[in-house]
Amino acid sequence: MMGDITAEDIQLLNSYHTLSPTGQKELKDYTRYLLCKQYKREVMHAVFQNQIIHNLIRHLLYIVEREEFDISQVEKRVGQIKEIYYGVFEQVHNKYSELIEDLDSHELVKEFGRNSFFNIKRAIDIKNCHLIRLEVVDFSEGFNKFAKNKDARKIVAV
């Protein structure tokens, strides 16, 4: 438990025990639905409103905008962004995975990160500066699109 049991908690437990088994199952299902919906909204907000990630992406764009740039600098910056991106994602995911059985983490945030980081890494591996620049710009634009899109933060759980 996170803290002391309040009168509202006791009232909720008494109400739950008063419900029929079917009612209890429906309440559990509805609670799971609400938690999944809140999880998806919170993970979108935590990742796409993260100012550290925004600053790192801005700096990454600054690096690749130059005519000649050091690929190792890009690789290092992308590694930092990736670490924070997934760290923030995992932090929210772990919080909810304790509450929701079989929490589905294969969602928009994880897929966007996986695809973007894979594409940038592929461009870095072949050492194609033009392709690196394109992938970084594509990642930045996609990230900013999710950050500005209020509907994306209000994903409805299925």
mmCIF file of N, CA, C and O in Angstrom, residues 47-48 50 52-54 56-58 60-61 73-90 107-126 131-144 146:
data_model
loop_
_atom_site.group_PDB
_atom_site.id
_atom_site.type_symbol
_atom_site.label_atom_id
_atom_site.label_comp_id
_atom_site.label_asym_id
_atom_site.label_seq_id
_atom_site.Cartn_x
_atom_site.Cartn_y
_atom_site.Cartn_z
ATOM 1 N N VAL A 47 7.023 10.955 -22.326
ATOM 2 C CA VAL A 47 8.069 10.889 -23.346
ATOM 3 C C VAL A 47 8.073 12.136 -24.213
ATOM 4 O O VAL A 47 9.103 12.793 -24.378
ATOM 5 N N PHE A 48 6.925 12.500 -24.752
ATOM 6 C CA PHE A 48 6.889 13.555 -25.762
ATOM 7 C C PHE A 48 6.843 14.972 -25.185
ATOM 8 O O PHE A 48 6.969 15.935 -25.932
ATOM 9 N N ASN A 50 8.970 15.641 -22.586
ATOM 10 C CA ASN A 50 10.208 15.644 -21.818
ATOM 11 C C ASN A 50 11.164 16.697 -22.387
ATOM 12 O O ASN A 50 11.620 16.574 -23.527
ATOM 13 N N ILE A 52 14.251 17.415 -21.590
ATOM 14 C CA ILE A 52 15.617 16.945 -21.834
ATOM 15 C C ILE A 52 15.709 16.321 -23.216
ATOM 16 O O ILE A 52 16.633 16.606 -23.982
ATOM 17 N N ILE A 53 14.735 15.502 -23.564
ATOM 18 C CA ILE A 53 14.723 14.892 -24.898
ATOM 19 C C ILE A 53 14.587 15.968 -25.964
ATOM 20 O O ILE A 53 15.288 15.937 -26.976
ATOM 21 N N HIS A 54 13.708 16.928 -25.748
ATOM 22 C CA HIS A 54 13.545 18.028 -26.710
ATOM 23 C C HIS A 54 14.874 18.759 -26.921
ATOM 24 O O HIS A 54 15.254 19.043 -28.062
ATOM 25 N N LEU A 56 17.952 17.640 -26.391
ATOM 26 C CA LEU A 56 18.915 16.759 -27.063
ATOM 27 C C LEU A 56 18.613 16.643 -28.556
ATOM 28 O O LEU A 56 19.537 16.621 -29.376
ATOM 29 N N ILE A 57 17.345 16.591 -28.897
ATOM 30 C CA ILE A 57 16.969 16.520 -30.316
ATOM 31 C C ILE A 57 17.348 17.821 -31.019
ATOM 32 O O ILE A 57 17.866 17.804 -32.134
ATOM 33 N N ARG A 58 17.097 18.946 -30.368
ATOM 34 C CA ARG A 58 17.482 20.239 -30.943
ATOM 35 C C ARG A 58 18.987 20.292 -31.199
ATOM 36 O O ARG A 58 19.438 20.751 -32.249
ATOM 37 N N LEU A 60 20.964 17.707 -31.603
ATOM 38 C CA LEU A 60 21.243 16.746 -32.667
ATOM 39 C C LEU A 60 20.969 17.359 -34.039
ATOM 40 O O LEU A 60 21.757 17.190 -34.973
ATOM 41 N N LEU A 61 19.874 18.085 -34.148
ATOM 42 C CA LEU A 61 19.571 18.775 -35.406
ATOM 43 C C LEU A 61 20.653 19.800 -35.737
ATOM 44 O O LEU A 61 21.050 19.932 -36.899
ATOM 45 N N GLN A 73 29.741 11.938 -33.128
ATOM 46 C CA GLN A 73 28.963 12.868 -32.290
ATOM 47 C C GLN A 73 27.476 12.563 -32.410
ATOM 48 O O GLN A 73 26.750 12.564 -31.411
ATOM 49 N N VAL A 74 27.035 12.306 -33.632
ATOM 50 C CA VAL A 74 25.628 11.981 -33.875
ATOM 51 C C VAL A 74 25.284 10.682 -33.162
ATOM 52 O O VAL A 74 24.257 10.583 -32.483
ATOM 53 N N GLU A 75 26.144 9.697 -33.290
ATOM 54 C CA GLU A 75 25.910 8.396 -32.664
ATOM 55 C C GLU A 75 25.815 8.528 -31.141
ATOM 56 O O GLU A 75 24.941 7.932 -30.504
ATOM 57 N N LYS A 76 26.686 9.344 -30.572
ATOM 58 C CA LYS A 76 26.674 9.557 -29.120
ATOM 59 C C LYS A 76 25.380 10.248 -28.686
ATOM 60 O O LYS A 76 24.736 9.837 -27.723
ATOM 61 N N ARG A 77 24.979 11.285 -29.404
ATOM 62 C CA ARG A 77 23.766 12.033 -29.060
ATOM 63 C C ARG A 77 22.524 11.144 -29.214
ATOM 64 O O ARG A 77 21.638 11.163 -28.362
ATOM 65 N N VAL A 78 22.468 10.366 -30.281
ATOM 66 C CA VAL A 78 21.332 9.461 -30.490
ATOM 67 C C VAL A 78 21.275 8.436 -29.362
ATOM 68 O O VAL A 78 20.196 8.105 -28.864
ATOM 69 N N GLY A 79 22.446 7.953 -28.935
ATOM 70 C CA GLY A 79 22.488 7.014 -27.810
ATOM 71 C C GLY A 79 21.932 7.627 -26.535
ATOM 72 O O GLY A 79 21.202 6.965 -25.785
ATOM 73 N N GLN A 80 22.251 8.893 -26.285
ATOM 74 C CA GLN A 80 21.729 9.583 -25.104
ATOM 75 C C GLN A 80 20.214 9.733 -25.189
ATOM 76 O O GLN A 80 19.502 9.490 -24.211
ATOM 77 N N ILE A 81 19.736 10.139 -26.368
ATOM 78 C CA ILE A 81 18.290 10.312 -26.548
ATOM 79 C C ILE A 81 17.582 8.981 -26.354
ATOM 80 O O ILE A 81 16.562 8.902 -25.655
ATOM 81 N N LYS A 82 18.134 7.933 -26.950
ATOM 82 C CA LYS A 82 17.525 6.604 -26.859
ATOM 83 C C LYS A 82 17.452 6.127 -25.410
ATOM 84 O O LYS A 82 16.429 5.601 -24.971
ATOM 85 N N GLU A 83 18.533 6.342 -24.673
ATOM 86 C CA GLU A 83 18.574 5.911 -23.274
ATOM 87 C C GLU A 83 17.506 6.635 -22.440
ATOM 88 O O GLU A 83 16.786 6.015 -21.650
ATOM 89 N N ILE A 84 17.394 7.934 -22.618
ATOM 90 C CA ILE A 84 16.397 8.703 -21.858
ATOM 91 C C ILE A 84 14.985 8.346 -22.323
ATOM 92 O O ILE A 84 14.084 8.158 -21.506
ATOM 93 N N TYR A 85 14.795 8.241 -23.628
ATOM 94 C CA TYR A 85 13.491 7.909 -24.213
ATOM 95 C C TYR A 85 12.953 6.613 -23.614
ATOM 96 O O TYR A 85 11.844 6.566 -23.085
ATOM 97 N N TYR A 86 13.766 5.560 -23.684
ATOM 98 C CA TYR A 86 13.314 4.272 -23.147
ATOM 99 C C TYR A 86 13.303 4.249 -21.627
ATOM 100 O O TYR A 86 12.497 3.529 -21.028
ATOM 101 N N GLY A 87 14.173 5.019 -20.989
ATOM 102 C CA GLY A 87 14.159 5.101 -19.532
ATOM 103 C C GLY A 87 12.862 5.702 -19.015
ATOM 104 O O GLY A 87 12.252 5.184 -18.074
ATOM 105 N N VAL A 88 12.430 6.781 -19.655
ATOM 106 C CA VAL A 88 11.165 7.422 -19.278
ATOM 107 C C VAL A 88 10.006 6.473 -19.570
ATOM 108 O O VAL A 88 9.100 6.293 -18.737
ATOM 109 N N PHE A 89 10.053 5.842 -20.737
ATOM 110 C CA PHE A 89 8.998 4.885 -21.106
ATOM 111 C C PHE A 89 8.914 3.762 -20.082
ATOM 112 O O PHE A 89 7.829 3.431 -19.597
ATOM 113 N N GLU A 90 10.050 3.167 -19.752
ATOM 114 C CA GLU A 90 10.069 2.038 -18.807
ATOM 115 C C GLU A 90 9.612 2.454 -17.413
ATOM 116 O O GLU A 90 8.969 1.674 -16.720
ATOM 117 N N GLU A 107 3.037 -0.430 -28.186
ATOM 118 C CA GLU A 107 2.133 0.622 -28.600
ATOM 119 C C GLU A 107 2.867 1.687 -29.380
ATOM 120 O O GLU A 107 4.047 1.539 -29.702
ATOM 121 N N LEU A 108 2.197 2.734 -29.657
ATOM 122 C CA LEU A 108 2.688 3.809 -30.501
ATOM 123 C C LEU A 108 4.029 4.379 -30.044
ATOM 124 O O LEU A 108 4.939 4.551 -30.855
ATOM 125 N N VAL A 109 4.182 4.637 -28.774
ATOM 126 C CA VAL A 109 5.410 5.260 -28.265
ATOM 127 C C VAL A 109 6.607 4.338 -28.484
ATOM 128 O O VAL A 109 7.648 4.754 -28.992
ATOM 129 N N LYS A 110 6.460 3.086 -28.127
ATOM 130 C CA LYS A 110 7.554 2.138 -28.249
ATOM 131 C C LYS A 110 7.889 1.883 -29.721
ATOM 132 O O LYS A 110 9.061 1.827 -30.093
ATOM 133 N N GLU A 111 6.878 1.732 -30.544
ATOM 134 C CA GLU A 111 7.093 1.486 -31.971
ATOM 135 C C GLU A 111 7.758 2.675 -32.655
ATOM 136 O O GLU A 111 8.650 2.500 -33.486
ATOM 137 N N PHE A 112 7.320 3.879 -32.321
ATOM 138 C CA PHE A 112 7.924 5.070 -32.908
ATOM 139 C C PHE A 112 9.409 5.134 -32.573
ATOM 140 O O PHE A 112 10.257 5.365 -33.436
ATOM 141 N N GLY A 113 9.741 4.922 -31.308
ATOM 142 C CA GLY A 113 11.132 4.949 -30.890
ATOM 143 C C GLY A 113 11.948 3.852 -31.553
ATOM 144 O O GLY A 113 13.040 4.098 -32.066
ATOM 145 N N ARG A 114 11.414 2.649 -31.557
ATOM 146 C CA ARG A 114 12.138 1.519 -32.140
ATOM 147 C C ARG A 114 12.434 1.761 -33.616
ATOM 148 O O ARG A 114 13.569 1.599 -34.069
ATOM 149 N N ASN A 115 11.426 2.174 -34.371
ATOM 150 C CA ASN A 115 11.615 2.424 -35.807
ATOM 151 C C ASN A 115 12.577 3.580 -36.059
ATOM 152 O O ASN A 115 13.456 3.483 -36.912
ATOM 153 N N SER A 116 12.419 4.658 -35.326
ATOM 154 C CA SER A 116 13.269 5.835 -35.533
ATOM 155 C C SER A 116 14.721 5.542 -35.198
ATOM 156 O O SER A 116 15.621 5.876 -35.981
ATOM 157 N N PHE A 117 14.967 4.926 -34.060
ATOM 158 C CA PHE A 117 16.343 4.641 -33.665
ATOM 159 C C PHE A 117 16.983 3.606 -34.592
ATOM 160 O O PHE A 117 18.169 3.683 -34.893
ATOM 161 N N PHE A 118 16.203 2.651 -35.058
ATOM 162 C CA PHE A 118 16.715 1.664 -36.005
ATOM 163 C C PHE A 118 17.138 2.341 -37.312
ATOM 164 O O PHE A 118 18.219 2.062 -37.848
ATOM 165 N N ASN A 119 16.287 3.229 -37.824
ATOM 166 C CA ASN A 119 16.594 3.910 -39.084
ATOM 167 C C ASN A 119 17.838 4.790 -38.962
ATOM 168 O O ASN A 119 18.679 4.828 -39.865
ATOM 169 N N ILE A 120 17.960 5.495 -37.847
ATOM 170 C CA ILE A 120 19.136 6.347 -37.645
ATOM 171 C C ILE A 120 20.392 5.478 -37.513
ATOM 172 O O ILE A 120 21.427 5.785 -38.111
ATOM 173 N N LYS A 121 20.297 4.395 -36.762
ATOM 174 C CA LYS A 121 21.453 3.510 -36.590
ATOM 175 C C LYS A 121 21.873 2.917 -37.923
ATOM 176 O O LYS A 121 23.078 2.832 -38.217
ATOM 177 N N ARG A 122 20.924 2.508 -38.722
ATOM 178 C CA ARG A 122 21.233 1.953 -40.046
ATOM 179 C C ARG A 122 21.989 2.982 -40.891
ATOM 180 O O ARG A 122 22.979 2.657 -41.538
ATOM 181 N N ALA A 123 21.529 4.231 -40.858
ATOM 182 C CA ALA A 123 22.203 5.299 -41.613
ATOM 183 C C ALA A 123 23.610 5.550 -41.072
ATOM 184 O O ALA A 123 24.550 5.769 -41.844
ATOM 185 N N ILE A 124 23.777 5.486 -39.770
ATOM 186 C CA ILE A 124 25.097 5.672 -39.158
ATOM 187 C C ILE A 124 26.023 4.522 -39.554
ATOM 188 O O ILE A 124 27.199 4.741 -39.866
ATOM 189 N N ASP A 125 25.499 3.302 -39.527
ATOM 190 C CA ASP A 125 26.316 2.131 -39.860
ATOM 191 C C ASP A 125 26.866 2.184 -41.285
ATOM 192 O O ASP A 125 27.978 1.724 -41.533
ATOM 193 N N ILE A 126 26.094 2.731 -42.218
ATOM 194 C CA ILE A 126 26.599 2.814 -43.600
ATOM 195 C C ILE A 126 27.350 4.132 -43.839
ATOM 196 O O ILE A 126 27.829 4.366 -44.938
ATOM 197 N N LEU A 131 21.835 10.512 -45.599
ATOM 198 C CA LEU A 131 20.785 9.668 -45.030
ATOM 199 C C LEU A 131 20.652 9.895 -43.528
ATOM 200 O O LEU A 131 19.536 9.930 -42.996
ATOM 201 N N ILE A 132 21.780 10.076 -42.844
ATOM 202 C CA ILE A 132 21.732 10.370 -41.397
ATOM 203 C C ILE A 132 20.935 11.642 -41.166
ATOM 204 O O ILE A 132 20.046 11.693 -40.312
ATOM 205 N N ARG A 133 21.246 12.663 -41.929
ATOM 206 C CA ARG A 133 20.544 13.943 -41.810
ATOM 207 C C ARG A 133 19.042 13.755 -42.040
ATOM 208 O O ARG A 133 18.223 14.259 -41.267
ATOM 209 N N LEU A 134 18.676 13.024 -43.082
ATOM 210 C CA LEU A 134 17.257 12.789 -43.375
ATOM 211 C C LEU A 134 16.551 12.038 -42.240
ATOM 212 O O LEU A 134 15.433 12.387 -41.851
ATOM 213 N N GLU A 135 17.211 11.017 -41.715
ATOM 214 C CA GLU A 135 16.596 10.222 -40.639
ATOM 215 C C GLU A 135 16.449 11.033 -39.354
ATOM 216 O O GLU A 135 15.453 10.916 -38.644
ATOM 217 N N VAL A 136 17.439 11.852 -39.050
ATOM 218 C CA VAL A 136 17.367 12.694 -37.848
ATOM 219 C C VAL A 136 16.246 13.718 -37.993
ATOM 220 O O VAL A 136 15.466 13.931 -37.051
ATOM 221 N N VAL A 137 16.143 14.340 -39.155
ATOM 222 C CA VAL A 137 15.072 15.319 -39.391
ATOM 223 C C VAL A 137 13.717 14.627 -39.315
ATOM 224 O O VAL A 137 12.770 15.147 -38.711
ATOM 225 N N ASP A 138 13.612 13.432 -39.892
ATOM 226 C CA ASP A 138 12.353 12.675 -39.849
ATOM 227 C C ASP A 138 11.980 12.336 -38.403
ATOM 228 O O ASP A 138 10.826 12.474 -37.996
ATOM 229 N N PHE A 139 12.963 11.908 -37.617
ATOM 230 C CA PHE A 139 12.725 11.604 -36.205
ATOM 231 C C PHE A 139 12.263 12.853 -35.463
ATOM 232 O O PHE A 139 11.280 12.817 -34.712
ATOM 233 N N SER A 140 12.939 13.967 -35.687
ATOM 234 C CA SER A 140 12.593 15.218 -35.016
ATOM 235 C C SER A 140 11.174 15.661 -35.368
ATOM 236 O O SER A 140 10.397 16.048 -34.491
ATOM 237 N N GLU A 141 10.842 15.602 -36.635
ATOM 238 C CA GLU A 141 9.502 16.008 -37.068
ATOM 239 C C GLU A 141 8.430 15.093 -36.490
ATOM 240 O O GLU A 141 7.386 15.559 -36.031
ATOM 241 N N GLY A 142 8.686 13.789 -36.497
ATOM 242 C CA GLY A 142 7.728 12.854 -35.902
ATOM 243 C C GLY A 142 7.556 13.072 -34.416
ATOM 244 O O GLY A 142 6.443 13.062 -33.885
ATOM 245 N N PHE A 143 8.667 13.289 -33.730
ATOM 246 C CA PHE A 143 8.633 13.526 -32.288
ATOM 247 C C PHE A 143 7.834 14.787 -31.986
ATOM 248 O O PHE A 143 6.967 14.795 -31.102
ATOM 249 N N ASN A 144 8.118 15.857 -32.727
ATOM 250 C CA ASN A 144 7.408 17.123 -32.510
ATOM 251 C C ASN A 144 5.931 17.003 -32.856
ATOM 252 O O ASN A 144 5.086 17.639 -32.219
ATOM 253 N N PHE A 146 4.069 14.332 -32.425
ATOM 254 C CA PHE A 146 3.430 13.699 -31.265
ATOM 255 C C PHE A 146 3.378 14.650 -30.076
ATOM 256 O O PHE A 146 2.415 14.634 -29.306
#
